Short mmCIF file of C-alpha atoms and ligand atoms in Angstrom, two decimals:
data_model
loop_
_atom_site.label_atom_id
_atom_site.label_comp_id
_atom_site.label_asym_id
_atom_site.label_seq_id
_atom_site.Cartn_x
_atom_site.Cartn_y
_atom_site.Cartn_z
CA MET A 1 113.15 -49.11 161.45
CA LEU A 2 110.66 -47.54 163.71
CA ASP A 3 107.83 -49.47 165.15
CA SER A 4 104.77 -47.46 164.25
CA SER A 5 102.34 -49.66 166.11
CA LEU A 6 103.65 -49.23 169.61
CA GLY A 7 101.81 -46.01 170.37
CA LEU A 8 99.66 -45.93 173.46
CA PRO A 9 95.95 -46.39 172.89
CA SER A 10 94.23 -43.13 173.72
CA GLY A 11 91.88 -42.78 176.64
CA SER A 12 91.52 -44.87 179.71
CA PRO A 13 91.29 -48.60 179.14
CA GLY A 14 88.93 -48.71 182.11
CA LYS A 15 86.23 -46.98 180.07
CA THR A 16 86.26 -49.62 177.41
CA ARG A 17 84.69 -52.51 179.30
CA ARG A 18 81.63 -53.15 177.21
CA LYS A 19 79.87 -56.32 176.28
CA MET A 20 80.25 -57.04 172.59
CA VAL A 21 77.49 -58.72 170.62
CA VAL A 22 77.36 -59.64 166.99
CA ASN A 23 74.74 -58.31 164.62
CA GLY A 24 75.76 -60.35 161.61
CA ARG A 25 77.53 -59.38 158.44
CA CYS A 26 77.20 -56.19 156.44
CA ASN A 27 75.05 -56.17 153.38
CA LYS A 28 76.81 -55.93 150.09
CA PRO A 29 77.70 -52.27 149.47
CA THR A 30 75.56 -50.40 147.00
CA PRO A 31 77.05 -49.50 143.60
CA GLU A 32 77.12 -45.85 144.74
CA ASP A 33 79.43 -46.78 147.54
CA PRO A 34 81.99 -49.23 146.21
CA PRO A 35 84.47 -50.41 148.80
CA LYS A 36 87.94 -49.09 148.29
CA GLU A 37 91.34 -49.83 149.59
CA GLY A 38 93.64 -46.92 148.93
CA ASN A 39 92.96 -45.78 145.39
CA ARG A 40 91.94 -49.24 144.27
CA THR A 41 88.28 -50.04 144.12
CA MET A 42 87.70 -53.46 145.56
CA PRO A 43 85.50 -55.92 143.66
CA TYR A 44 82.38 -56.79 145.64
CA ASN A 45 83.45 -60.36 146.03
CA GLN A 46 86.44 -59.26 148.05
CA ARG A 47 86.58 -58.53 151.69
CA LEU A 48 88.88 -56.21 153.46
CA ARG A 49 90.93 -57.38 156.33
CA TRP A 50 90.96 -54.90 159.16
CA GLN A 51 93.43 -54.21 161.85
CA ALA A 52 92.85 -52.53 165.15
CA GLN A 53 95.03 -51.58 168.03
CA VAL A 54 93.03 -52.20 171.15
CA PRO A 55 93.68 -51.75 174.84
CA ALA A 56 94.29 -54.86 176.87
CA ASP A 57 90.93 -55.23 178.54
CA THR A 58 88.99 -54.61 175.33
CA ALA A 59 91.00 -57.29 173.63
CA ALA A 60 90.29 -59.68 176.48
CA ASN A 61 86.54 -58.99 176.18
CA LEU A 62 86.57 -59.51 172.45
CA PHE A 63 88.50 -62.68 172.68
CA ALA A 64 86.30 -64.11 175.41
CA ASP A 65 83.09 -63.28 173.54
CA ARG A 66 84.11 -64.47 170.13
CA PRO A 67 86.43 -67.42 170.43
CA THR A 68 85.36 -69.08 167.21
CA ASP A 69 85.17 -66.11 164.87
CA PRO A 70 87.50 -65.62 161.92
CA LEU A 71 89.69 -63.40 163.92
CA LEU A 72 93.41 -63.30 164.20
CA PHE A 73 94.60 -61.96 167.44
CA SER A 74 98.07 -61.25 168.56
CA ARG A 75 99.63 -59.36 171.38
CA HIS A 76 102.61 -57.15 170.89
CA THR A 77 105.80 -57.50 172.81
CA GLY A 78 105.16 -56.75 176.41
CA ASP A 79 105.48 -58.19 179.82
CA ASP A 80 103.50 -56.01 182.15
CA ASP A 81 99.80 -56.81 182.00
CA SER A 82 99.19 -55.02 185.26
CA ASN A 83 100.27 -51.67 183.89
CA PRO A 84 97.81 -50.30 181.32
CA GLN A 85 100.20 -47.47 180.53
CA SER A 86 102.93 -49.82 179.41
CA PRO A 87 103.96 -48.72 175.91
CA PHE A 88 104.08 -52.37 174.95
CA LEU A 89 100.50 -53.06 175.86
CA VAL A 90 99.11 -52.94 172.36
CA TYR A 91 97.07 -55.68 170.83
CA ILE A 92 96.67 -56.33 167.16
CA LEU A 93 93.33 -57.65 166.11
CA ARG A 94 92.66 -58.79 162.59
CA LEU A 95 89.12 -59.24 161.42
CA ASP A 96 88.57 -61.13 158.23
CA ILE A 97 85.14 -59.61 157.73
CA SER A 98 83.53 -57.23 155.29
CA CYS A 99 82.22 -54.75 157.78
CA PRO A 100 83.81 -53.98 161.11
CA THR A 101 80.82 -51.87 162.14
CA SER A 102 78.61 -54.89 162.66
CA PHE A 103 81.34 -56.74 164.43
CA PHE A 104 81.67 -54.01 166.99
CA SER A 105 77.96 -53.36 167.47
CA SER A 106 76.92 -53.22 171.08
CA SER A 107 73.41 -53.82 172.40
CA SER A 108 72.72 -50.09 172.69
CA PRO A 109 74.20 -47.67 170.19
CA SER A 110 76.47 -45.00 171.58
CA PRO A 111 77.46 -41.65 170.09
CA SER A 112 80.93 -42.94 169.48
CA GLN A 113 79.52 -45.96 167.72
CA SER A 114 77.54 -43.81 165.32
CA HIS A 115 80.79 -41.99 164.68
CA LEU A 116 82.24 -45.31 163.63
CA GLN A 117 79.32 -45.98 161.32
CA GLN A 118 79.64 -42.53 159.83
CA SER A 119 83.33 -43.06 159.20
CA HIS A 120 82.65 -46.43 157.71
CA SER A 121 80.81 -44.88 154.80
CA HIS A 122 84.19 -43.61 153.62
CA HIS A 123 85.87 -46.85 152.76
CA ASN A 124 88.98 -45.21 151.44
CA GLN A 125 89.83 -43.68 154.78
CA SER A 126 91.05 -45.10 157.99
CA LEU A 127 88.16 -45.75 160.30
CA ARG A 128 88.88 -43.73 163.36
CA THR A 129 86.64 -43.93 166.36
CA SER A 130 86.62 -43.34 170.03
CA PHE A 131 84.52 -46.46 170.44
CA SER A 132 86.67 -48.85 172.40
CA ASN A 133 89.59 -46.66 171.38
CA LEU A 134 89.79 -48.53 168.13
CA ILE A 135 91.64 -47.41 165.08
CA LEU A 136 90.62 -49.67 162.25
CA LYS A 137 92.71 -49.83 159.14
CA PRO A 138 92.20 -51.93 156.06
CA ILE A 139 95.38 -53.93 155.76
CA SER A 140 95.03 -56.29 152.89
CA PRO A 141 92.42 -57.62 150.53
CA THR A 142 91.36 -61.21 150.80
CA THR A 143 88.89 -62.94 148.59
CA GLN A 144 85.82 -64.86 149.58
CA PRO A 145 85.75 -68.49 148.58
CA ASN A 146 82.80 -67.96 146.20
CA THR A 147 84.87 -65.87 143.81
CA THR A 148 84.77 -66.82 140.17
CA GLN A 149 88.36 -65.76 139.66
CA GLN A 150 91.00 -68.48 139.64
CA LEU A 151 93.13 -67.79 142.67
CA LYS A 152 96.00 -69.92 143.68
CA MET A 153 96.34 -70.85 147.33
CA VAL A 154 99.82 -71.43 148.64
CA SER A 155 101.10 -72.77 151.93
CA PHE A 156 104.60 -72.11 153.14
CA THR A 157 106.86 -72.16 156.16
CA VAL A 158 107.36 -69.12 158.37
CA PHE A 159 109.50 -68.60 161.47
CA LYS A 160 107.78 -66.72 164.26
CA GLY A 161 108.62 -65.21 167.60
CA SER A 162 107.00 -66.54 170.76
CA LYS A 163 106.28 -65.41 174.29
CA GLU A 164 109.44 -67.11 175.55
CA GLY A 165 111.54 -65.61 172.75
CA LYS A 166 112.07 -68.98 171.10
CA ILE A 167 111.85 -69.13 167.31
CA VAL A 168 108.91 -71.28 166.24
CA LYS A 169 108.28 -72.86 162.84
CA ASP A 170 104.75 -72.50 161.50
CA THR A 171 102.77 -72.75 158.27
CA THR A 172 100.91 -69.90 156.59
CA THR A 173 98.34 -70.23 153.81
CA ARG A 174 97.74 -67.32 151.45
CA GLU A 175 96.14 -66.55 148.14
CA ILE A 176 98.10 -65.04 145.30
CA GLY A 177 95.89 -62.08 144.40
CA PRO A 178 95.96 -60.21 141.07
CA ASN A 179 98.61 -57.74 142.21
CA ASP A 180 100.60 -60.20 144.31
CA VAL A 181 103.91 -61.92 143.81
CA LEU A 182 104.85 -65.21 145.45
CA ILE A 183 108.50 -64.95 146.41
CA ARG A 184 110.71 -67.93 147.19
CA ILE A 185 112.90 -66.53 149.93
CA THR A 186 116.60 -67.22 149.54
CA HIS A 187 118.02 -64.75 152.09
CA SER A 188 116.95 -62.43 154.87
CA GLY A 189 118.91 -59.87 156.79
CA LEU A 190 118.53 -59.67 160.55
CA CYS A 191 117.80 -56.15 161.80
CA GLY A 192 117.73 -54.78 165.34
CA THR A 193 113.97 -54.28 165.04
CA ASP A 194 113.48 -58.04 164.73
CA GLU A 195 114.78 -58.35 168.28
CA HIS A 196 111.95 -56.09 169.45
CA TYR A 197 109.38 -58.55 168.09
CA ARG A 198 111.10 -61.71 169.21
CA HIS A 199 108.55 -62.19 172.00
CA ALA A 200 105.54 -61.50 169.77
CA ASP A 201 103.42 -64.14 168.09
CA MET A 202 104.25 -62.99 164.57
CA ALA A 203 106.43 -64.02 161.66
CA LEU A 204 109.84 -62.34 161.86
CA GLY A 205 112.24 -60.72 159.40
CA HIS A 206 111.91 -57.70 157.12
CA GLU A 207 115.02 -57.64 154.95
CA GLY A 208 113.80 -60.13 152.38
CA ALA A 209 115.44 -61.29 149.18
CA GLY A 210 114.39 -64.07 146.86
CA VAL A 211 113.07 -65.10 143.48
CA ALA A 212 109.65 -64.22 142.05
CA GLU A 213 108.03 -67.62 141.63
CA GLU A 214 104.39 -66.82 140.81
CA ILE A 215 102.97 -63.56 139.49
CA GLY A 216 99.40 -62.26 139.86
CA SER A 217 97.50 -61.47 136.67
CA ALA A 218 97.72 -57.67 137.11
CA VAL A 219 101.42 -57.43 137.98
CA LYS A 220 103.44 -55.44 135.46
CA ASN A 221 106.69 -54.48 137.17
CA ILE A 222 107.94 -57.95 138.15
CA LYS A 223 108.24 -61.09 136.08
CA LYS A 224 108.69 -64.71 137.00
CA GLY A 225 112.31 -65.49 137.87
CA ASP A 226 113.24 -61.90 138.82
CA SER A 227 115.57 -61.39 141.75
CA VAL A 228 113.51 -59.30 144.17
CA GLY A 229 113.51 -57.94 147.67
CA TRP A 230 111.28 -56.12 150.12
CA GLY A 231 111.64 -54.20 153.32
CA TYR A 232 109.84 -52.60 156.23
CA GLN A 233 106.77 -51.17 154.52
CA HIS A 234 104.10 -53.41 153.00
CA MET A 235 101.42 -50.99 151.91
CA SER A 236 100.05 -47.46 151.97
CA CYS A 237 96.79 -45.86 150.81
CA GLN A 238 98.36 -44.57 147.54
CA ASN A 239 95.95 -41.65 147.67
CA CYS A 240 96.83 -39.22 150.44
CA LYS A 241 99.08 -36.16 150.23
CA GLN A 242 102.06 -38.11 151.57
CA CYS A 243 101.54 -40.98 149.13
CA LEU A 244 101.10 -38.64 146.18
CA THR A 245 104.22 -36.63 147.00
CA GLY A 246 106.60 -39.54 147.42
CA HIS A 247 106.40 -39.74 151.20
CA GLU A 248 104.35 -42.92 151.52
CA THR A 249 106.38 -43.96 154.53
CA LEU A 250 104.40 -41.26 156.37
CA CYS A 251 100.95 -42.31 155.08
CA ARG A 252 98.37 -42.49 157.87
CA ASP A 253 97.28 -45.86 156.57
CA ARG A 254 100.73 -47.26 156.07
CA VAL A 255 101.25 -50.90 156.94
CA MET A 256 104.71 -51.64 158.19
CA TYR A 257 106.43 -54.64 159.70
CA GLY A 258 104.66 -55.39 162.97
CA ASP A 259 101.50 -53.49 161.91
CA GLY A 260 99.94 -56.12 159.71
CA ASN A 261 100.61 -59.22 157.63
CA LEU A 262 101.79 -60.81 160.84
CA ASP A 263 101.47 -64.29 159.35
CA GLN A 264 104.38 -63.87 156.93
CA ALA A 265 107.76 -62.16 156.85
CA SER A 266 111.26 -62.74 155.52
CA PHE A 267 112.23 -65.63 157.81
CA GLY A 268 110.48 -68.44 155.99
CA SER A 269 110.35 -70.38 152.76
CA HIS A 270 108.05 -68.01 150.84
CA ALA A 271 106.00 -64.84 151.15
CA VAL A 272 103.23 -63.22 149.10
CA TRP A 273 103.55 -59.46 148.70
CA ASP A 274 101.88 -56.67 146.81
CA ALA A 275 104.00 -56.04 143.71
CA ASP A 276 103.91 -52.29 144.38
CA TYR A 277 106.14 -52.81 147.42
CA ILE A 278 108.66 -55.18 145.89
CA TYR A 279 112.03 -54.06 144.52
CA LYS A 280 113.97 -55.58 141.68
CA ILE A 281 117.49 -56.35 142.81
CA PRO A 282 120.16 -55.12 140.36
CA GLU A 283 121.98 -57.98 138.62
CA SER A 284 125.35 -57.01 140.04
CA ILE A 285 124.18 -57.42 143.65
CA SER A 286 123.84 -61.00 144.82
CA ARG A 287 120.95 -61.63 147.15
CA GLU A 288 122.95 -62.29 150.31
CA TYR A 289 124.28 -58.73 149.96
CA ALA A 290 120.99 -57.25 148.75
CA ALA A 291 119.00 -58.44 151.78
CA PRO A 292 120.63 -56.10 154.35
CA LEU A 293 120.06 -53.16 152.01
CA MET A 294 116.27 -53.65 152.22
CA CYS A 295 116.06 -52.02 155.66
CA GLY A 296 119.59 -51.15 156.82
CA GLY A 297 120.67 -49.71 153.46
CA ALA A 298 117.37 -47.90 152.93
CA THR A 299 117.50 -46.40 156.42
CA VAL A 300 120.95 -44.85 156.13
CA TYR A 301 120.52 -43.79 152.50
CA ASN A 302 117.28 -41.99 153.34
CA ALA A 303 118.95 -40.05 156.16
CA LEU A 304 121.81 -39.03 153.87
CA ARG A 305 119.71 -38.20 150.82
CA SER A 306 116.15 -37.18 151.64
CA PHE A 307 116.34 -34.01 153.73
CA ASN A 308 117.19 -30.46 152.69
CA GLY A 309 118.63 -31.70 149.42
CA GLY A 310 120.76 -34.37 151.06
CA VAL A 311 124.39 -34.29 152.15
CA LYS A 312 126.81 -32.38 149.91
CA PRO A 313 130.20 -33.68 148.77
CA ASN A 314 131.96 -30.85 150.60
CA GLU A 315 130.29 -31.67 153.91
CA ARG A 316 131.51 -33.76 156.81
CA VAL A 317 129.39 -36.65 158.00
CA GLY A 318 129.87 -38.06 161.49
CA ILE A 319 128.70 -41.62 162.14
CA ILE A 320 128.31 -42.86 165.69
CA GLY A 321 128.63 -46.64 165.92
CA ILE A 322 129.84 -49.30 163.49
CA GLY A 323 127.24 -52.02 163.29
CA GLY A 324 124.58 -53.13 160.83
CA LEU A 325 123.63 -49.53 160.02
CA GLY A 326 126.92 -47.76 160.71
CA HIS A 327 129.08 -49.88 158.40
CA LEU A 328 126.65 -49.18 155.55
CA ALA A 329 126.39 -45.46 156.38
CA ILE A 330 130.19 -45.12 156.15
CA GLN A 331 130.18 -46.61 152.65
CA PHE A 332 127.23 -44.61 151.33
CA ALA A 333 128.46 -41.28 152.75
CA ALA A 334 132.01 -41.85 151.46
CA LYS A 335 130.71 -42.72 147.99
CA MET A 336 128.57 -39.56 148.06
CA GLY A 337 131.86 -37.71 148.27
CA CYS A 338 131.68 -36.68 151.93
CA GLU A 339 134.44 -36.77 154.49
CA VAL A 340 133.37 -39.41 156.98
CA VAL A 341 134.30 -39.28 160.65
CA VAL A 342 133.53 -42.44 162.61
CA PHE A 343 132.99 -42.49 166.37
CA SER A 344 133.31 -45.84 168.11
CA SER A 345 134.02 -46.72 171.72
CA THR A 346 137.45 -48.29 171.08
CA ASP A 347 140.00 -48.60 168.27
CA ALA A 348 138.91 -52.21 167.61
CA LYS A 349 137.06 -51.35 164.40
CA LYS A 350 139.36 -48.54 163.25
CA GLU A 351 141.02 -50.41 160.35
CA GLU A 352 137.65 -51.66 159.12
CA ALA A 353 136.15 -48.15 159.27
CA LEU A 354 139.03 -46.65 157.27
CA ARG A 355 138.87 -49.47 154.75
CA LEU A 356 135.12 -48.85 154.28
CA GLY A 357 135.81 -45.21 153.42
CA ALA A 358 136.12 -43.24 156.67
CA SER A 359 138.73 -40.51 156.62
CA GLU A 360 138.88 -39.98 160.36
CA PHE A 361 138.29 -42.25 163.37
CA VAL A 362 137.64 -41.20 166.97
CA ALA A 363 137.69 -43.64 169.90
CA THR A 364 135.32 -42.22 172.51
CA LYS A 365 135.69 -44.46 175.58
CA GLY A 366 137.00 -42.56 178.59
CA VAL A 367 137.45 -39.37 176.57
CA ASP A 368 136.19 -36.10 178.09
CA LYS A 369 136.48 -33.90 175.07
CA LEU A 370 136.12 -35.23 171.54
CA SER A 371 138.63 -34.00 169.03
CA VAL A 372 138.09 -33.81 165.27
CA SER A 373 140.04 -32.05 162.51
CA SER A 374 137.06 -29.81 161.72
CA PRO A 375 133.36 -29.63 162.70
CA ILE A 376 130.68 -32.13 161.64
CA ASP A 377 127.76 -31.06 159.40
CA HIS A 378 125.65 -34.22 159.68
CA LEU A 379 125.66 -36.60 162.62
CA ILE A 380 124.18 -40.06 162.00
CA VAL A 381 123.42 -41.89 165.24
CA THR A 382 123.29 -45.67 164.80
CA THR A 383 123.93 -46.86 168.34
CA SER A 384 121.09 -48.33 170.36
CA PHE A 385 121.93 -46.01 173.28
CA GLN A 386 122.03 -42.23 173.22
CA PRO A 387 125.48 -40.67 173.10
CA ASN A 388 126.76 -37.95 175.42
CA TRP A 389 125.15 -35.10 173.49
CA HIS A 390 127.22 -32.39 175.20
CA GLN A 391 130.40 -33.94 173.79
CA TYR A 392 129.03 -34.10 170.26
CA MET A 393 127.48 -30.64 170.23
CA ASP A 394 130.92 -29.21 170.89
CA ILE A 395 132.21 -30.63 167.60
CA MET A 396 129.22 -29.88 165.37
CA ALA A 397 129.20 -27.10 162.78
CA PRO A 398 126.55 -24.35 163.06
CA GLN A 399 123.25 -25.52 161.52
CA ALA A 400 124.40 -29.13 161.69
CA THR A 401 121.78 -31.89 161.61
CA ILE A 402 121.44 -34.89 163.92
CA TYR A 403 119.73 -38.04 162.59
CA PRO A 404 118.73 -40.57 165.27
CA LEU A 405 118.19 -43.84 163.37
CA THR A 406 117.63 -46.63 165.87
CA VAL A 407 114.49 -47.53 167.76
CA SER A 408 114.50 -46.34 171.35
CA PHE A 409 111.67 -46.12 173.85
CA GLU A 410 113.53 -43.54 175.89
CA ASP A 411 112.95 -39.81 175.55
CA LEU A 412 115.47 -37.95 173.45
CA LYS A 413 117.25 -35.81 176.04
CA ILE A 414 119.35 -33.18 174.42
CA PRO A 415 120.97 -29.90 175.57
CA TYR A 416 118.60 -27.03 174.86
CA MET A 417 120.65 -23.89 174.30
CA PRO A 418 122.99 -25.20 171.56
CA ILE A 419 119.90 -25.99 169.46
CA ILE A 420 118.94 -22.30 169.67
CA LEU A 421 122.37 -20.71 169.49
CA GLN A 422 123.83 -22.95 166.79
CA GLU A 423 120.57 -23.61 164.92
CA PHE A 424 121.10 -27.35 165.13
CA LYS A 425 118.40 -29.53 163.59
CA ILE A 426 117.15 -32.93 164.73
CA GLN A 427 115.86 -34.86 161.75
CA GLY A 428 113.60 -37.91 162.08
CA SER A 429 113.85 -40.50 159.32
CA VAL A 430 111.97 -43.75 158.82
CA VAL A 431 113.25 -46.28 156.27
CA ALA A 432 112.80 -44.98 152.71
CA ALA A 433 109.99 -44.20 150.30
CA ARG A 434 109.96 -46.52 147.30
CA GLN A 435 111.73 -44.23 144.84
CA VAL A 436 114.43 -43.49 147.41
CA HIS A 437 114.73 -47.23 147.99
CA ARG A 438 115.17 -47.82 144.24
CA ASP A 439 117.76 -45.04 144.05
CA MET A 440 119.59 -46.65 146.95
CA LEU A 441 119.78 -50.00 145.15
CA ALA A 442 121.02 -48.34 141.95
CA PHE A 443 123.58 -46.30 143.91
CA ALA A 444 124.80 -49.42 145.75
CA ALA A 445 125.11 -51.32 142.46
CA HIS A 446 126.98 -48.49 140.73
CA HIS A 447 129.38 -47.85 143.62
CA GLN A 448 129.72 -51.50 144.60
CA ILE A 449 128.54 -50.93 148.14
CA LYS A 450 128.45 -54.25 149.90
CA PRO A 451 127.40 -55.10 153.43
CA ILE A 452 129.79 -57.20 155.49
CA ILE A 453 127.76 -60.22 156.47
CA GLU A 454 127.76 -63.35 158.61
CA GLN A 455 125.56 -66.16 157.34
CA PHE A 456 123.31 -68.47 159.34
CA PRO A 457 120.98 -71.27 158.23
CA MET A 458 117.26 -70.46 157.87
CA THR A 459 116.19 -72.84 160.64
CA GLU A 460 114.86 -72.31 164.16
CA SER A 461 118.31 -72.80 165.67
CA GLY A 462 120.08 -70.80 162.94
CA ILE A 463 117.82 -67.78 163.47
CA GLN A 464 118.13 -68.09 167.23
CA GLU A 465 121.91 -68.19 166.99
CA ALA A 466 121.95 -65.10 164.76
CA MET A 467 119.62 -63.21 167.10
CA GLN A 468 121.75 -64.10 170.08
CA LYS A 469 124.90 -62.88 168.36
CA LEU A 470 123.22 -59.60 167.45
CA GLU A 471 121.93 -59.17 170.99
CA ASP A 472 125.42 -59.80 172.37
CA GLY A 473 126.82 -57.07 170.11
CA LYS A 474 129.09 -59.55 168.33
CA MET A 475 127.67 -59.49 164.81
CA ARG A 476 130.17 -58.33 162.14
CA TYR A 477 128.20 -56.52 160.83
CA ARG A 478 124.90 -57.81 159.46
CA GLY A 479 123.50 -61.29 160.02
CA VAL A 480 121.95 -62.92 156.95
CA VAL A 481 119.92 -66.11 157.23
CA VAL A 482 120.12 -68.33 154.18
CA ALA A 483 117.50 -70.77 152.87
CA GLN A 484 118.64 -74.38 153.21
ZN1 ZN B 501 115.00 -52.97 160.04
ZN1 ZN B 502 98.61 -42.55 151.92
#
């Protein structure tokens, strides 16, 4: 759910004006220093693709100096070029080169540059440098054309955002690497986060479902013809503490939707993904219902299951908002045995909430004091705006936990003393690690949890119509775009 790439670049962008010159390519690494991506050693004939978040003026310099280089450049959502502190002013730069050090060489070496070179000797780590405020991450392997391995190139349709917010059809060409799977997309859910990227030059959609059409030579977990899906995270280093303890969503080198692989997503005809981040869809879940589980389902399941042992059947779960996330949270929490209390502005969705498994419904519009039959142990917040926290803190049990689940660029403003006096907890949660995601799919299959969906054609106008409906707050409850 969260957009990990919208952090502010550190330091003052004004300090980064520096003329860039090119010193040519890196030499082939020595056998003592094999390039690595995560825990996988890369063959020498492969390059890494790097990603950097750069301040606006640095990006402008780079682009002006190197217009013809193999460089993919895109600007994140944003509309205020004059304000360098705008949280949206983040540029994504992708360098299809072996060695970013040479690319960023300047005519006179600087201490920060030598820091970059020093870091570069550790290929399995993120390259972090103060030089131009760059954070370079390897994001995906690509193979040089002179490889002896037989690699299949594929071209397919993608649907991208654009500066004006119009959906644009484009073509992407990719190789199917040894650990890759080519997926023919049949369905994609539409998530609130897609709206955030609508004005970015990147392929959209991250609740993908389809059929495995081609399998790389090293893939073991997926076979041709499998019904598969994928979600918000594309990759992690597979080697850090977080990755090795089942928290790869928190890996420093994680690649999530909007971070990398901007040339493909789930709105399109096909996509090529690393098999390690693809999920088999249980047979009993058809793909139009599986797609919304890939982000929406994973997000609510993780909040309910992954912290302090997860919610207990004798606990009461409050859910604020009935939308794409809320209507799934009601079902999962009810099937986990909890009493579910739903808070919505009016009674309009009351019958639906009770039918989905809620045992109590509270309409909040115009109400000063909320009233529930007994206090709430876990409060899942799925609305895009922050609720009146004072009202909710009055109905929470001591040591209750609040889970804010939607993306917001506002500060979380919450009453201070109740946190101390009632030992309330505020628990962050970002989609789901892969095993949690698998558990979620198995749980949904076993308990027949099914999103309520509205279907739209996978075309420019179909996607636009779906996005408009979501933006207007009229989607009941998850939009799914369907391949034509
Ligand atoms: Zn999402
Ligand atoms: Zn990691």
